Each structure stands twice: as C-alpha cells, then as structure tokens.
Amino acid sequence: MSPKITTELLKQLRQVMRNPRYVQEPVQAYIVPSGDAHQSEYIAPCDCRRAFISGFDGSAGTAIVTEQHAAMWTDGRYFLQAAHQMDSNWTLMKMGLKDTPTQEDWLVSVLPEGSKVGVDPFIIPADQWKRMSKALRSAGHDLVPVKENLIDTIWTDCPQRPCKPLITLDLSYTGISWRDKIVALRSKMAERKVMWFVVTALDEVAWLFNLRGSDVEYNPVFFAYAVIGMNTIRLFIDGDRMMDPAVREHLQLDSTLEPEFKIQVLPYGSILSELQAVGAGLSPKEKVWLSDKASYALTEAIPKAYRYLTPYTPICIAKAVKNAAETEGMRRAHIKDAVALCELFNWLEKEVPKGTVTEIIAADKAEEFRSQQKDFVELSFATISSTGPNGAIIHYKPVPETNRTLSVNEIYLLDSGAQYKDGTTDVTRTMHFGTPSAYEKECFTYVLKGHIAVSAAIFPNGTKGHLLDSFARSALWDCGLDYLHGTGHGVGSFLNVHEGPCGISYKTFADEPLEAGMIVSDEPGYYEDGSFGIRIENVVLVIPAETKYNFKNRGSLTFEPLTLVPIQTKMIDVNLLTEKECNWVNEYHRQCREVVGAELERQGRHEALQWLLRETEPLARGQ
Amino acid sequence: MSPKITTELLKQLRQVMRNPRYVQEPVQAYIVPSGDAHQSEYIAPCDCRRAFISGFDGSAGTAIVTEQHAAMWTDGRYFLQAAHQMDSNWTLMKMGLKDTPTQEDWLVSVLPEGSKVGVDPFIIPADQWKRMSKALRSAGHDLVPVKENLIDTIWTDCPQRPCKPLITLDLSYTGISWRDKIVALRSKMAERKVMWFVVTALDEVAWLFNLRGSDVEYNPVFFAYAVIGMNTIRLFIDGDRMMDPAVREHLQLDSTLEPEFKIQVLPYGSILSELQAVGAGLSPKEKVWLSDKASYALTEAIPKAYRYLTPYTPICIAKAVKNAAETEGMRRAHIKDAVALCELFNWLEKEVPKGTVTEIIAADKAEEFRSQQKDFVELSFATISSTGPNGAIIHYKPVPETNRTLSVNEIYLLDSGAQYKDGTTDVTRTMHFGTPSAYEKECFTYVLKGHIAVSAAIFPNGTKGHLLDSFARSALWDCGLDYLHGTGHGVGSFLNVHEGPCGISYKTFADEPLEAGMIVSDEPGYYEDGSFGIRIENVVLVIPAETKYNFKNRGSLTFEPLTLVPIQTKMIDVNLLTEKECNWVNEYHRQCREVVGAELERQGRHEALQWLLRETEPLARGQ
C-alpha cells in the first residue's frame, strides 16, 4: 500500500481557504471530519472527503489542514493503516495515547493569533461545534461555518450522490408498523413536551418508516430526513423513489388517511429552509427535539431557546430494543451466516495448504457462500480478511498491494458479516490451518476467556455496558496484555452494523443501560504488531437471567450468543481454561451442532456438516 | 431515632426567603448544599446548615426548600438514615434510582413561572452553579446568589467557626518541604501558562504548607485559603495561630527569604476582596487557575476570560501520589491501627457473649485502643459500629436512640479509622461472635471474593479506577446480589479519609488514572435491609506488578494491602472460594501474623497476639 501523494491537493485546498469566492474571510485552518450531513459512520463515495484529501480511508478520522500543517486524528484501530496510507505531508495524531493533543489544543498551539477555523456546518455535529468553538474562542480564535464545502470545490471527479430504489419491509420483519412507530414517537414527544422531532440519522429514518435502501455501501439506508410534528409527517427525499408503487402502497401515499398520518414528501435539499420555517413559526414553549449530534447547520435553524437536544433520540433508544419479530429474524440470519462460514472454513481447510488462497480470494469466497443464503442483500461491512502481520491492523481490508497468501504457518483472522432481509451479522473467527505456537495459543486462550467472561456475565437490570468492559480484559491483564479497542457495539436489525445507544467499552461514553432485547457484539482481541492478530467476536442478545436472589426483584440480565460458528479448538490451550469456561465452550459448540447442523443438513451441505461436527468435538480439560 | 421537627424552622426560612432585608427580590426556592465555602465533605458544626434545617446529618445531601415543598437529595448510603431523621415536611429524593428527578427537573416541575432560586454563592461550587443556572434559565427561572446565608439568619444558636492551633509536619512525615511543593506547583503553572493559582480546598492548603489543624472533626485541616503567584505566596488564615513560634519557624515567617518564598499572611475573610483585586489587575493572557469545584463567589471574582478551571488541581493530583516518606508513614499507621483492632476484637470476643456491649461501647473501646498508639491524633471519621439490622444502614453512626447490644446471634460491622501523625486509616471488618447462618456466610464470601478480585487485580498503567469496579461485584452479580455504593475512594496521608482524584466506582466521574503510590480503599459490601450489613474494607497502595508481558512496556500495576487486620474465617464458606482466592486469604493472613504479630509482641500485647494467631490459621479448601 503506497501513500496517496497529497502535495498538490493540499496546495489547492490552501488556495480555496483564502479564496473570497468561497470564504468571506480567509480561514487559517479547515477541518474535514469523517461524516456526512447525517453524521453517518459509513458514508457514500461522494462524502469521502477526508479520504480524498489525505488518502486515509478508515472509518474514523478527522483531518485538519492549516497553512503549514496537515494533521489526522484517528483511534487505535487505525494507527497502522493511517500511517501506511498518508504521505509525509501529514502528521498522525494517535487518539487515546497520553501525549496526543486534542484537535483544539493542537490548533491553539499552531495557529497565528486571531485565526479563523473553517468547517462545513452540515458535516460537523452540533455538540462538536460547541466544544471546539468554545475552546477556540477562549484562545482568541473563531470557528466559522463555510457554506460551500471546500473539499468539493477541489474534488473535480467527485461522484454523484446515490439515489437508489427502496425496499419495503412488512410486519413479519419489523414486528411493528410505521404508523405505530409514529404513535409511540409522538407519545415520547408529548412526555417531554416537544412539538417537533427532527430525524437526521439515516438509520433512524429507515427504521421509522420500515424502509431500507442502498445509497450507502454496507448500510441499508437512503438519503433522507424527516420532521415529525404532532399532526404532520414530512419526509425529505430525492429521486423517483416515491414513484415506486410498492413504496406508495407501503407509505399509504395514495390512501385516504387521518391527516396526522399523511406523509408529505419534500425534496431532500429543502430540509434547511423547511426547518428554518418551522423555527420561525414557533410559539413560546414549543420545543423542537434534535439529537445533539445533528449537524450544526440544522441545529442552528431552530432558535436556541426552542431546542431540545439529547444525546440519544427516542428512535435510537426504541430501535435498540429488538421486538420478537426482529429477534427471530436476527436468529435466522445468524444461522444462515453460520452455514456460509462453515462452508468457507471447510473450503479454506482444504485449499490453504495448496498456497493458492489470498486474503482477497478468501473474502470473496465468504461473500459467495453468504450470497447463496436466502434474503441475502449485501455485506454489512468491508470484510477484514487478514493473515499474519495484517491481522494486527485492526480494521484491515485487503487490497492488491497488501494481499497476502494464507498459509499453514500464520494465523488467519476473518471479521465479516452480511445484511439479510431478516437481520445483520458480524462475526470474527481466528483460525490456524497448520500448528499454532504455544504463544499464539496462550494469547488466543486469554482472548477467549475474556469473550466468555462477557458472554456469561450476569448483571442487574439497568447496568451500563461499559461496566462490563474490564471483564473482557481481565485474563489478558493478568499476563500484561491488552487491546486498544472497545469490546462491543450495538448491532442493528437489517440496519447499521454499528448502532447506539449501547456498547461495551472502556471509553465511558454516555451509553444507555442494557435491557433485554438489545443486541451487541462481544469482541475482545489481542494484536502483536508485525506478527498476528486475534479476535473472537459473537453478536449477543441481552436476555433475562435466572439468579438465586434476582437483585431484590430489580431483575437479572445476561447474554445469549446469536452467532453460532465454531471457535477453533486447536487454538485453545485447554489447561488455561477453568472448568466453567470449558463447559461454556462445550455448551456453545453443542448449540452450533444442534442448530447450524440441522440447517446444513436441510440445505444438503454434507461436507460442511462434517467439518462442523469435527470442529465442535467437546474439549476435555487436562488433555 | 426520632425525626427532627422542622415545621417552625421551615416557616421561618420561608419568611426570610421573602424578606427584603436579605433578598433583593423574594426567592421561590432556596438551595442548601452540604458543603462549606471550601466544598469540604466533612464540615465544622457552624457549617452544618443542611442538617440544621432538615435533621438529616449524613455526609452527603442537598436540601431544597420552596414555598410549598421541602426535598432532600441523597445517595444509597443514606436512604434509610435520611428517612429516619427527617419529619413529614420532607420528601426524600433517592439519587441513583431511575425515577428520582434531578434537582433541576424537580425545581422546574414545582416552581411557578419565572421563579428565582436562591443559593449562597460561597457554598455552591462553580460547576454546579453553571449546570443548575443553565437548566433553570432554559425553563424560564433564575438562579440568584443570596449574599447572606439564609439558614444563618434563622440559626440563632449557630456555633462559632473553629480556629484551633496548627501542627507542623517535618520532612520525616512529608518527604518534601513546602518550598519544594511551591516550586513544583509553579512549574505546573508555567506549563499551563497560568500566573496565579487559588487554593480553595482545605486539605490542599494543609498539604501544600505541611501544616495540619483540627478545625473540622476527623479531618486534620484548618480554615484557610491560599493564592500562589509566580513570585508571591498569600495565606488567608484567622486567629493567633500565626503567633505560634513553631509555625513561624516552619513557614520561615521571620527569616530573610528570597521574595518568591516569603509568605504574606492575610485575614481569612479578605480572600474575596483580594481575589477581586487580583482579577482587576490582570493583563491579557494572565490566567488564574481554580478548581471547577471552587465556590461560585470566588470563581466570579476572576473575569471569565482569565479563568483556567480544571476538575482536579495540580495539588490534588500531586497529593494523591504518596512519596516514600508518606508511604512508610501509612504502613506504620496501619500496623498500629491493626494492633488496636486485634485488641478490640479479642476483647469483643470475650465480652459480647455477656450481653453488655452496645454499639457505642464497642466504638468507644475501639477509640480507646487506638488512642494508646503512638502519634494518635483523632479518629478519621465517625465510627460505624453497627449490629444486626443497623448494619444495613450503610453510613450508620450509633446514637443512644438506636444503640443496639452486640450479641452472638447477629452480624457485627465495624467501619472505623484514625488519624495518626504518620498516616490515616480506614478499615471495615464484619464479624460474628456466635454461629453465622449459611446465608450470612454465603453473602460474606461473595463480598470477600469481590474484595480479593479488586485487591489482586492486575491492570495496565494508566487505567482509571472505575474500570475495576465491576470486578468487586461479579461474584455478587452471579447470584443476583449487589450493593448501592462505590467500591473505593482515595485516602489522604494524615489528611482527609476521602480524597480525589482517584477512586473505584460504577459512577463514571472523571477520575484520574491510577498510578503507583496512590492509595485507595477496596470496600465491597452487601446489605439486607432490616437484617444485616456486610463490608470488607482494606486500604490498598497502588504498586507496580510483575507480569509475563508487561503491556509492551506500558507497565503493570496492582494493589498491596496496607490494612493488616484478619478477615474472620468463621464467616467464609471455603467451598465458594477458588484455589487462588483461598491462597490470597492465607497469604494475607500470613502477612498479618508476621507484621502485626511482631508489633503485638513488641508492645507486650500477648492476649491480642494469641487472638491474631487463632484468627489467621490457614484456610483449607474442601474442609
């Protein structure tokens, strides 16, 4: 992977930073955040501005360009990748390390007195604007909104914004109609005494209307906003997608409806002016509810006194708790996904020794097997297919320049998932196709112990996920090992593979308490730069637990694995497991056999079934 | 314990809330926080305004009185105590429970439109003022500073502010001179480019000048402020304490000193006007460093643009990391404290069966034994001596009305500690003088497992204490049990028994990372309302750990118990312990025998030594 040469691009950007056609006054620094106007994590090609200017295309990162400097902030998952992809014009700012300055502190240290720092007000979330604006102001600088995106002005071959057809989801998938979701939302609005709710996140729009799209790769969403009043519904969406009879029928656009369920369809680009009109027409005490992560531009459309901002919207919280139809769909999707992976691993076991399977071939084969399953739509994220040292690049994606051949001498890490119409999957398995070393087995077993510690944890109702993070690390810590990423994230139901408001992380973000029906990943790891990477990831469902004393009726929770793919026993040093941990592995493998075995049988995949049976032989301690 | 009758007092308070002599405009609500002008946790009798108005005298709580209502916010430690001490005029707001409103939300729900909410600007910390003021303003109300404290106006027999003699500490106790502390502080100030630092916390003033006092019970502090400039030192302190030749010598008040170490002594009451003068004389870029918990009054004395506020001051952080002299002093203090407790428990074992020992007698006896030890100064907090159901009142203090007799049928919980000139102690032991039930042993053993899980935890350098909290709960959680308080707090060195900036709690306050030399408590518990309380508490020192892989040279940490008092083996269900836990208990008891045994021998306390030897017999699993 050779870095992108950015000298010329940075020169052009610095020119437009001074060009009166785009900026009222020259800006001495320009911030290029990761996101799009919806603060999405995964973005359309037309929104990959940070990757365009820097070459670094990981999922998280913020670039800041000044007259003299160009700096990139990213987290532990991407330190290696960013270092590889950026040229020497760029300074890598490793977030989470003690000596790394914050963006604000760095700006203050490099800017001349009284500087202007520009940013696209549609791209920066309101909460970040506030924090940065305050820090800059207190140092004598100003954060200013630059209406035209400066990257777009120099990005001559910028792709078009996608506008693809929509998929409608019926009750058998969603469990609840969009009308009932609107009713529930309005009741939350009434509770908080707000009159309007602005839906800005793409997955929230999709969830609310039981629609899916494919405007963004991996995330089945479409570009749209919605504004929900107590008696009105406005959907801002472009293209002829609303001409599709199935969509019209689904949204009852041509039916005689009670007025409060009549959907008014407006152009995507009219959201700002429409919201400004709402803002101008508010009577005292009429509040407008927005996420505090909504864009600065939309937030500013509502006068400050009328804003009601929360870190998580009522849709985000409702969406996180899966209903019976969604949970059953997720179970089905995970069984199909396991079938595909049994096929893949059986195939790899035969092919890898021949020396012909590269990371890309393996990733493609995984996609091929998944695409054979019912209701398969697309992958849920770029497959991380990595062998040997590439496994230590936490969010690695194989490209021709780095593509390595799998061998019987290296650990292979596969983190992959898919979107099925009934659910979203995300699973990581770490395999060795030869004989792992004692050290590799030792590290793998600590990671497994951490995985089990979270998966089998019992905790009181109302516990926040971040309180479970250290359980995943304890076995590693005992030996002086750790990993620089969180342990889990929320997972959507045929929606984004990363979603809020819950997670399991040492970073104490304001996560919401875990409750039964939420779905998160459990994915501790261990990475040795230049050698190998290990991660064991299941998607798990929060379920009520049976405990002896039940927290004085507060209720007990635990996790149930939805992912049912064997964990390679060859990599386990059984003597490092407790009896309880050993039993957990055996019971997990029993379930894989029973549930996935039956499906392999049903699909007539007999060779993969034999592989499954071999891989799920019970462990015996002291062996 | 009968509640305080507050009808008449509340009537008087509501009158002064409307009295133009005290308030410019009537206030519809008046907030009475816990603290004093230094935001101390433990306060002098003259500052116990919240206890005076409500009757509730726990260490944490905020009262708010409106025209119609009186409400008290406190946390899980005090739910029972507050309910017992307050009459029906008061509504108890149980913090941490899901349905309890915040103070702001409650005020907004009960206040008539456009209300004024009053508070003493010296008592409310600036960060709380900011949060509350913002919330009230957004609901159309105003938070207003009321210069004269309204409680003081109706508190006719309010005691005088104490002004007791000072103790000077030499290098053998402090390890570093006050001059060197000033030098280190000024270097931190230079790093942050601030010109002035305002010392507002009493323990920070005491630590900085290597002085101690006795103005506040249990905390060896004295009423004072300090303002440190790059070339000046101002100490604001009252009384003839500065006439003491030992103090004058210690502070070198009469020596010819470099001007930057010359201490200017000013009256305590002149801090506001002096600080206002500093604020008025600042040139651009001259910042003043204050804690964001300093009072609103002092914070406002510095114009906003010149303030540099941090959650923890450089003194707070420096004070938390104990040097070799302090650590050795803490070790000595804990050995002496253990001697006193061995004497006590030996005595209780003989006396309790006679039915003559009450909670108060036991507490007094503990103090008597402690006071026989060298350099004993006073207790470090009100002894929690509680038997049976009183043990479930987490911060119980025996008073004649509740005083219960210890018996062979009930669990006894003793949480106590002392101030010695060389260190501060805080230890909880839970004992049974008869035969504990299987359930009591079960609960005790889970608490012990949690205690060990924290004490033996290994973690990477830079880990924050809150990430260890769940380790203390895991064994309890597995059976559906929990406790409603944090697991540990920082402990001062002959200073406050509770100190920042580190701790071990599920509440994710902004704790600083743990580092070697910090001292915290490890005190999980379990409480059954109406039946019993269990807590096992040691004070532990953060030390480097030896690990196989040492976190890629990031460094490993663990804890070493400073407290060396036997944990009652009679209460342990050995079959619930793992081999590792069993070994931990045996090794801990071996240390108690070796270290405390030698001291008991040296002090000729042979009967207590025999008790120690009996109580530290090794556990055998499967017994």
Coordinates of N, CA, C and O in Angstrom, one line a residue, chain A residues 130 134 138 287 439 442 458-460 463 466-468 470-471 474 477-482 506 508 526-527 547-552 554 580, chain B residues 130 134 138 287 439 442 458-460 463 466-468 470-471 474 477-482 506 508 526-527 547-552 554 580:
Chain A
K130 N -19.9 23.0 19.3 CA -19.9 23.7 20.5 C -18.6 23.6 21.3 O -18.0 24.6 21.8
K134 N -15.9 26.8 21.5 CA -15.6 27.3 22.9 C -14.1 27.3 23.1 O -13.6 28.4 23.6
S138 N -11.8 30.8 23.5 CA -11.1 31.1 24.7 C -9.7 31.3 24.4 O -8.9 31.9 25.2
K287 N -41.2 23.3 21.7 CA -39.8 22.9 21.6 C -39.6 22.0 20.4 O -40.6 21.3 20.0
Y439 N 2.7 -19.8 22.2 CA 2.4 -18.4 22.5 C 1.1 -17.9 21.8 O 0.3 -17.3 22.4
E442 N -1.6 -19.4 23.7 CA -1.8 -18.7 25.0 C -2.6 -17.4 24.8 O -3.6 -17.2 25.5
I458 N -23.4 -12.1 34.4 CA -24.7 -11.8 34.9 C -24.7 -10.5 35.6 O -23.7 -10.2 36.3
F459 N -25.7 -9.6 35.4 CA -25.6 -8.3 35.9 C -27.0 -7.8 36.1 O -28.0 -8.2 35.5
P460 N -27.2 -6.8 37.0 CA -28.5 -6.3 37.3 C -29.1 -5.5 36.2 O -28.3 -4.8 35.5
T463 N -27.8 -2.0 34.2 CA -26.3 -1.8 34.2 C -25.9 -1.3 32.8 O -26.5 -1.7 31.8
H466 N -20.6 -0.3 29.6 CA -19.2 0.0 29.8 C -18.7 -0.6 31.1 O -17.5 -0.8 31.3
L467 N -19.6 -1.0 32.0 CA -19.2 -1.6 33.3 C -18.8 -3.1 33.1 O -18.2 -3.7 34.0
L468 N -19.0 -3.6 31.9 CA -18.7 -5.0 31.6 C -17.3 -5.1 30.9 O -16.8 -6.2 30.7
S470 N -14.2 -4.4 31.4 CA -13.0 -5.0 32.1 C -13.1 -6.5 32.2 O -12.0 -7.1 32.3
F471 N -14.3 -7.0 32.2 CA -14.4 -8.5 32.3 C -13.7 -9.1 31.1 O -13.1 -10.2 31.2
S474 N -9.7 -9.0 31.8 CA -9.0 -9.4 33.0 C -8.0 -10.5 32.7 O -6.9 -10.5 33.3
W477 N -5.0 -8.9 31.1 CA -4.3 -8.1 32.0 C -3.4 -8.9 33.0 O -2.3 -8.5 33.3
D478 N -3.9 -10.0 33.4 CA -3.1 -10.8 34.4 C -1.8 -11.2 33.8 O -0.8 -11.4 34.6
C479 N -1.6 -11.2 32.5 CA -0.3 -11.5 31.9 C 0.3 -10.3 31.3 O 1.3 -10.5 30.6
G480 N -0.3 -9.2 31.5 CA 0.4 -8.0 30.9 C 0.0 -7.8 29.4 O 0.8 -7.2 28.7
L481 N -1.1 -8.2 29.0 CA -1.6 -8.0 27.6 C -2.9 -7.2 27.6 O -3.6 -7.2 28.6
D482 N -3.2 -6.5 26.5 CA -4.4 -5.6 26.4 C -4.7 -5.4 24.9 O -3.9 -5.8 24.1
Y506 N -14.3 0.6 27.3 CA -13.6 1.3 28.5 C -13.8 2.8 28.3 O -13.6 3.5 29.3
T508 N -15.9 5.8 28.5 CA -17.2 5.9 29.2 C -18.0 7.0 28.5 O -18.2 8.1 29.0
Y526 N -6.5 -9.5 20.7 CA -5.1 -9.3 21.1 C -4.3 -9.1 19.8 O -4.5 -9.9 18.8
Y527 N -3.4 -8.1 19.7 CA -2.7 -7.8 18.4 C -1.2 -7.7 18.7 O -0.8 -6.9 19.6
T547 N -31.3 -15.8 38.4 CA -30.3 -15.8 39.5 C -31.0 -16.2 40.8 O -32.2 -16.1 40.9
K548 N -30.1 -16.7 41.7 CA -30.6 -17.2 43.0 C -31.5 -16.1 43.7 O -32.5 -16.3 44.3
Y549 N -31.0 -14.8 43.7 CA -31.7 -13.8 44.5 C -32.2 -12.6 43.7 O -32.9 -11.8 44.2
N550 N -32.0 -12.6 42.4 CA -32.7 -11.7 41.4 C -32.6 -10.2 41.8 O -33.5 -9.5 41.5
F551 N -31.5 -9.8 42.5 CA -31.3 -8.3 42.8 C -32.6 -7.7 43.4 O -33.0 -6.6 43.0
K552 N -33.1 -8.4 44.4 CA -34.3 -7.8 45.1 C -35.4 -7.4 44.1 O -35.9 -6.3 44.2
R554 N -35.1 -6.4 41.1 CA -34.6 -5.5 40.1 C -34.5 -6.2 38.8 O -34.6 -5.6 37.7
K580 N -15.5 -24.0 34.4 CA -16.7 -23.3 33.9 C -16.5 -22.8 32.5 O -17.4 -22.9 31.6
Chain B
K130 N -23.2 26.5 37.4 CA -23.3 26.6 36.0 C -24.4 25.6 35.4 O -25.3 26.0 34.7
K134 N -28.0 27.0 34.1 CA -28.4 26.8 32.8 C -29.8 26.1 32.6 O -30.6 26.5 31.9
S138 N -33.2 27.8 31.1 CA -33.9 27.3 29.9 C -35.3 27.0 30.2 O -36.1 26.8 29.3
K287 N -3.6 34.2 33.2 CA -4.8 33.3 33.6 C -4.6 33.0 35.1 O -3.6 33.0 35.7
Y439 N -26.6 -18.6 54.9 CA -26.9 -17.5 54.1 C -25.9 -16.3 54.4 O -25.4 -15.7 53.4
E442 N -22.6 -17.2 53.0 CA -22.7 -17.1 51.5 C -22.4 -15.7 51.1 O -21.6 -15.4 50.2
I458 N -4.7 -7.1 38.3 CA -3.5 -6.6 37.6 C -4.1 -5.8 36.4 O -5.0 -6.2 35.7
F459 N -3.5 -4.6 36.2 CA -4.0 -3.8 35.1 C -2.9 -2.9 34.6 O -1.9 -2.6 35.2
P460 N -3.1 -2.4 33.3 CA -2.1 -1.6 32.7 C -2.0 -0.2 33.4 O -3.0 0.4 33.8
T463 N -4.7 3.0 33.8 CA -6.1 2.5 33.9 C -6.8 3.4 34.9 O -6.3 3.7 36.0
H466 N -12.4 3.4 37.9 CA -13.8 3.0 37.7 C -13.8 1.7 36.8 O -14.8 1.0 36.9
L467 N -12.8 1.4 36.1 CA -12.8 0.2 35.2 C -12.6 -1.0 36.1 O -12.8 -2.1 35.6
L468 N -12.3 -0.9 37.4 CA -12.1 -2.0 38.3 C -13.3 -2.3 39.1 O -13.4 -3.3 39.8
S470 N -16.4 -3.2 38.5 CA -17.2 -4.4 38.3 C -16.6 -5.7 38.8 O -17.3 -6.7 39.1
F471 N -15.2 -5.7 38.9 CA -14.5 -6.9 39.5 C -15.1 -7.2 40.9 O -15.2 -8.3 41.3
S474 N -18.7 -8.9 40.6 CA -19.0 -10.0 39.7 C -19.6 -11.3 40.5 O -20.5 -11.9 40.1
W477 N -23.1 -10.4 41.6 CA -24.0 -10.4 40.5 C -24.4 -11.8 40.0 O -25.5 -12.1 39.7
D478 N -23.4 -12.7 40.1 CA -23.7 -14.1 39.6 C -24.9 -14.7 40.4 O -25.6 -15.6 39.9
C479 N -25.1 -14.2 41.6 CA -26.2 -14.8 42.4 C -27.4 -13.8 42.5 O -28.3 -14.0 43.3
G480 N -27.3 -12.7 41.8 CA -28.4 -11.7 41.9 C -28.3 -10.8 43.1 O -29.3 -10.3 43.6
L481 N -27.1 -10.5 43.6 CA -26.9 -9.6 44.7 C -26.0 -8.4 44.2 O -25.3 -8.5 43.3
D482 N -26.2 -7.2 44.9 CA -25.4 -6.0 44.5 C -25.3 -5.1 45.7 O -26.0 -5.4 46.7
Y506 N -18.7 2.6 40.1 CA -19.5 2.4 38.9 C -20.0 3.8 38.4 O -20.3 3.9 37.2
T508 N -19.2 6.9 36.7 CA -18.0 7.3 35.9 C -17.7 8.7 36.0 O -17.9 9.5 35.1
Y526 N -22.4 -6.0 51.1 CA -23.8 -6.5 50.8 C -24.7 -6.1 52.0 O -24.3 -6.3 53.1
Y527 N -25.9 -5.6 51.7 CA -26.7 -5.1 52.7 C -28.1 -5.7 52.6 O -28.7 -5.6 51.5
T547 N 4.3 -8.8 35.5 CA 3.5 -9.6 34.6 C 4.4 -10.2 33.5 O 5.5 -9.7 33.3
K548 N 3.9 -11.3 32.9 CA 4.7 -12.0 32.0 C 5.1 -11.1 30.8 O 6.2 -11.1 30.3
Y549 N 4.2 -10.3 30.3 CA 4.4 -9.5 29.1 C 4.4 -8.0 29.3 O 4.7 -7.2 28.4
N550 N 4.1 -7.5 30.5 CA 4.2 -6.1 30.9 C 3.7 -5.0 29.9 O 4.2 -3.9 29.8
F551 N 2.6 -5.4 29.2 CA 1.8 -4.4 28.4 C 2.8 -3.7 27.5 O 2.7 -2.5 27.4
K552 N 3.6 -4.4 26.8 CA 4.5 -3.8 25.8 C 5.3 -2.6 26.4 O 5.3 -1.5 25.8
R554 N 4.3 -0.7 28.7 CA 3.5 0.4 29.3 C 3.5 0.3 30.8 O 3.3 1.3 31.5
K580 N -7.2 -20.0 44.0 CA -6.4 -18.7 44.0 C -6.9 -17.8 45.1 O -6.1 -17.1 45.8

